[in-house]
Amino acid sequence: MIELDYRSKKPLYEQIIEQIKLLVIKGHLSPGDSIPSVRKMAQTLDITPSTVAKAYQELERQKVIETIRAKGTFIATMPSMEPNTEELEKIRRRIQSEIIELKRTGYTEADVVNLVKEIYSSI
């Protein structure tokens, strides 16, 4: 279900967050679907439970998952997606940083637009 890149500079908990969100977006996980407990996910991925717990806490904060005491952890019902200007600004700054790097290494605006389209359509 989830594969971690141990060589990546991206922290493992962020990789877990990203991959669970991607599984939801692609429809592999739907609202109400159960996901492994922190302990079981940690064993499966061969990482510490605290890393998985950190990822799950952030996913709960973002309302992607919900934990029901004595029942388990589930994919949450997606709330109506209203634009969140604060979150959008954070994302904008991350994208800007990446575009600066692409531009610095010689990529044109058309190259960047095509790259974004390619990535977006693959998700």
PDB file of C-alpha atoms in Angstrom:
ATOM      1  CA  MET A   1       0.000   0.000   0.000  1.00  0.00           C
ATOM      2  CA  ILE A   2       2.674   2.505   1.004  1.00  0.00           C
ATOM      3  CA  GLU A   3       6.291   2.447  -0.119  1.00  0.00           C
ATOM      4  CA  LEU A   4       8.887   4.643   1.525  1.00  0.00           C
ATOM      5  CA  ASP A   5      11.996   6.036  -0.105  1.00  0.00           C
ATOM      6  CA  TYR A   6      14.601   5.842   2.646  1.00  0.00           C
ATOM      7  CA  ARG A   7      17.092   7.791   0.506  1.00  0.00           C
ATOM      8  CA  SER A   8      14.748  10.739   0.027  1.00  0.00           C
ATOM      9  CA  LYS A   9      15.363  14.005   1.837  1.00  0.00           C
ATOM     10  CA  LYS A  10      11.632  14.122   2.548  1.00  0.00           C
ATOM     11  CA  PRO A  11      10.911  12.873   6.086  1.00  0.00           C
ATOM     12  CA  LEU A  12       9.251   9.467   6.319  1.00  0.00           C
ATOM     13  CA  TYR A  13       6.145  10.836   8.041  1.00  0.00           C
ATOM     14  CA  GLU A  14       5.638  13.306   5.165  1.00  0.00           C
ATOM     15  CA  GLN A  15       5.959  10.447   2.673  1.00  0.00           C
ATOM     16  CA  ILE A  16       3.239   8.545   4.546  1.00  0.00           C
ATOM     17  CA  ILE A  17       0.964  11.606   4.529  1.00  0.00           C
ATOM     18  CA  GLU A  18       1.497  12.187   0.824  1.00  0.00           C
ATOM     19  CA  GLN A  19       0.931   8.563  -0.131  1.00  0.00           C
ATOM     20  CA  ILE A  20      -2.270   8.191   1.905  1.00  0.00           C
ATOM     21  CA  LYS A  21      -3.635  11.383   0.340  1.00  0.00           C
ATOM     22  CA  LEU A  22      -2.708  10.056  -3.109  1.00  0.00           C
ATOM     23  CA  LEU A  23      -4.476   6.743  -2.414  1.00  0.00           C
ATOM     24  CA  VAL A  24      -7.597   8.715  -1.470  1.00  0.00           C
ATOM     25  CA  ILE A  25      -7.401  10.980  -4.533  1.00  0.00           C
ATOM     26  CA  LYS A  26      -6.960   8.006  -6.849  1.00  0.00           C
ATOM     27  CA  GLY A  27      -9.911   6.226  -5.237  1.00  0.00           C
ATOM     28  CA  HIS A  28      -7.920   3.321  -3.823  1.00  0.00           C
ATOM     29  CA  LEU A  29      -9.096   4.394  -0.361  1.00  0.00           C
ATOM     30  CA  SER A  30     -12.624   5.676   0.158  1.00  0.00           C
ATOM     31  CA  PRO A  31     -14.396   7.325   3.070  1.00  0.00           C
ATOM     32  CA  GLY A  32     -15.043   4.723   5.742  1.00  0.00           C
ATOM     33  CA  ASP A  33     -12.196   2.440   4.659  1.00  0.00           C
ATOM     34  CA  SER A  34     -10.080   1.189   7.522  1.00  0.00           C
ATOM     35  CA  ILE A  35      -6.345   1.821   7.545  1.00  0.00           C
ATOM     36  CA  PRO A  36      -3.834  -0.078   9.667  1.00  0.00           C
ATOM     37  CA  SER A  37      -3.246   0.924  13.269  1.00  0.00           C
ATOM     38  CA  VAL A  38      -0.144   2.946  14.062  1.00  0.00           C
ATOM     39  CA  ARG A  39       1.583  -0.142  15.415  1.00  0.00           C
ATOM     40  CA  LYS A  40       0.650  -2.378  12.477  1.00  0.00           C
ATOM     41  CA  MET A  41       1.637   0.280   9.887  1.00  0.00           C
ATOM     42  CA  ALA A  42       4.962   0.775  11.678  1.00  0.00           C
ATOM     43  CA  GLN A  43       5.629  -2.981  11.591  1.00  0.00           C
ATOM     44  CA  THR A  44       4.684  -3.201   7.909  1.00  0.00           C
ATOM     45  CA  LEU A  45       6.955  -0.287   6.963  1.00  0.00           C
ATOM     46  CA  ASP A  46       9.689  -1.323   9.428  1.00  0.00           C
ATOM     47  CA  ILE A  47       9.808   2.113  11.072  1.00  0.00           C
ATOM     48  CA  THR A  48       9.114   3.444  14.553  1.00  0.00           C
ATOM     49  CA  PRO A  49       5.509   3.832  15.689  1.00  0.00           C
ATOM     50  CA  SER A  50       6.203   7.473  16.578  1.00  0.00           C
ATOM     51  CA  THR A  51       6.864   8.238  12.894  1.00  0.00           C
ATOM     52  CA  VAL A  52       3.531   6.733  11.865  1.00  0.00           C
ATOM     53  CA  ALA A  53       1.782   8.446  14.792  1.00  0.00           C
ATOM     54  CA  LYS A  54       3.140  11.804  13.627  1.00  0.00           C
ATOM     55  CA  ALA A  55       1.803  11.178  10.123  1.00  0.00           C
ATOM     56  CA  TYR A  56      -1.592  10.057  11.416  1.00  0.00           C
ATOM     57  CA  GLN A  57      -1.846  13.084  13.710  1.00  0.00           C
ATOM     58  CA  GLU A  58      -1.248  15.407  10.775  1.00  0.00           C
ATOM     59  CA  LEU A  59      -3.714  13.500   8.595  1.00  0.00           C
ATOM     60  CA  GLU A  60      -6.317  13.821  11.355  1.00  0.00           C
ATOM     61  CA  ARG A  61      -5.594  17.529  11.683  1.00  0.00           C
ATOM     62  CA  GLN A  62      -6.165  17.856   7.931  1.00  0.00           C
ATOM     63  CA  LYS A  63      -9.380  15.790   8.265  1.00  0.00           C
ATOM     64  CA  VAL A  64      -8.144  13.080   5.889  1.00  0.00           C
ATOM     65  CA  ILE A  65      -8.518  10.326   8.506  1.00  0.00           C
ATOM     66  CA  GLU A  66     -10.402   9.901  11.746  1.00  0.00           C
ATOM     67  CA  THR A  67      -9.718   7.635  14.679  1.00  0.00           C
ATOM     68  CA  ILE A  68     -12.646   6.132  16.516  1.00  0.00           C
ATOM     69  CA  ARG A  69     -11.716   4.850  19.947  1.00  0.00           C
ATOM     70  CA  ALA A  70     -11.896   1.058  20.210  1.00  0.00           C
ATOM     71  CA  LYS A  71     -12.842   0.820  16.508  1.00  0.00           C
ATOM     72  CA  GLY A  72      -9.780   1.912  14.539  1.00  0.00           C
ATOM     73  CA  THR A  73      -8.615   4.513  12.055  1.00  0.00           C
ATOM     74  CA  PHE A  74     -10.631   5.270   8.943  1.00  0.00           C
ATOM     75  CA  ILE A  75     -10.580   7.483   5.893  1.00  0.00           C
ATOM     76  CA  ALA A  76     -12.765  10.455   6.765  1.00  0.00           C
ATOM     77  CA  THR A  77     -15.732  11.638   4.772  1.00  0.00           C
ATOM     78  CA  MET A  78     -14.408  14.409   2.609  1.00  0.00           C
ATOM     79  CA  PRO A  79     -15.861  17.741   3.661  1.00  0.00           C
ATOM     80  CA  SER A  80     -16.951  20.165   0.989  1.00  0.00           C
ATOM     81  CA  MET A  81     -13.768  21.572  -0.421  1.00  0.00           C
ATOM     82  CA  GLU A  82     -13.796  25.282   0.242  1.00  0.00           C
ATOM     83  CA  PRO A  83     -10.717  27.265  -0.692  1.00  0.00           C
ATOM     84  CA  ASN A  84      -8.490  27.815   2.316  1.00  0.00           C
ATOM     85  CA  THR A  85      -6.451  30.940   1.640  1.00  0.00           C
ATOM     86  CA  GLU A  86      -3.974  30.212   4.432  1.00  0.00           C
ATOM     87  CA  GLU A  87      -3.251  26.714   3.132  1.00  0.00           C
ATOM     88  CA  LEU A  88      -3.105  27.983  -0.438  1.00  0.00           C
ATOM     89  CA  GLU A  89      -0.481  30.558   0.544  1.00  0.00           C
ATOM     90  CA  LYS A  90       1.704  27.835   2.129  1.00  0.00           C
ATOM     91  CA  ILE A  91       1.440  25.756  -1.035  1.00  0.00           C
ATOM     92  CA  ARG A  92       2.173  28.797  -3.187  1.00  0.00           C
ATOM     93  CA  ARG A  93       5.429  29.431  -1.300  1.00  0.00           C
ATOM     94  CA  ARG A  94       6.507  25.783  -1.740  1.00  0.00           C
ATOM     95  CA  ILE A  95       5.731  25.867  -5.461  1.00  0.00           C
ATOM     96  CA  GLN A  96       7.515  29.190  -5.843  1.00  0.00           C
ATOM     97  CA  SER A  97      10.635  27.732  -4.257  1.00  0.00           C
ATOM     98  CA  GLU A  98      10.596  24.805  -6.694  1.00  0.00           C
ATOM     99  CA  ILE A  99       9.973  27.068  -9.698  1.00  0.00           C
ATOM    100  CA  ILE A 100      12.917  29.243  -8.694  1.00  0.00           C
ATOM    101  CA  GLU A 101      15.105  26.136  -8.723  1.00  0.00           C
ATOM    102  CA  LEU A 102      13.726  25.014 -12.097  1.00  0.00           C
ATOM    103  CA  LYS A 103      14.267  28.463 -13.584  1.00  0.00           C
ATOM    104  CA  ARG A 104      17.797  28.593 -12.140  1.00  0.00           C
ATOM    105  CA  THR A 105      18.637  25.324 -13.875  1.00  0.00           C
ATOM    106  CA  GLY A 106      17.415  26.546 -17.268  1.00  0.00           C
ATOM    107  CA  TYR A 107      13.823  25.368 -17.530  1.00  0.00           C
ATOM    108  CA  THR A 108      11.475  27.669 -19.431  1.00  0.00           C
ATOM    109  CA  GLU A 109       7.967  28.652 -18.409  1.00  0.00           C
ATOM    110  CA  ALA A 110       6.596  26.265 -21.035  1.00  0.00           C
ATOM    111  CA  ASP A 111       8.731  23.437 -19.596  1.00  0.00           C
ATOM    112  CA  VAL A 112       7.375  24.107 -16.096  1.00  0.00           C
ATOM    113  CA  VAL A 113       3.762  24.339 -17.291  1.00  0.00           C
ATOM    114  CA  ASN A 114       4.134  21.061 -19.206  1.00  0.00           C
ATOM    115  CA  LEU A 115       5.700  19.411 -16.157  1.00  0.00           C
ATOM    116  CA  VAL A 116       2.823  20.537 -13.927  1.00  0.00           C
ATOM    117  CA  LYS A 117       0.254  19.295 -16.468  1.00  0.00           C
ATOM    118  CA  GLU A 118       2.039  15.945 -16.717  1.00  0.00           C
ATOM    119  CA  ILE A 119       2.151  15.520 -12.946  1.00  0.00           C
ATOM    120  CA  TYR A 120      -1.440  16.638 -12.484  1.00  0.00           C
ATOM    121  CA  SER A 121      -2.761  14.239 -15.112  1.00  0.00           C
ATOM    122  CA  SER A 122      -0.805  11.326 -13.600  1.00  0.00           C
ATOM    123  CA  ILE A 123      -2.533  11.750 -10.243  1.00  0.00           C
TER     124      ILE A 123
END
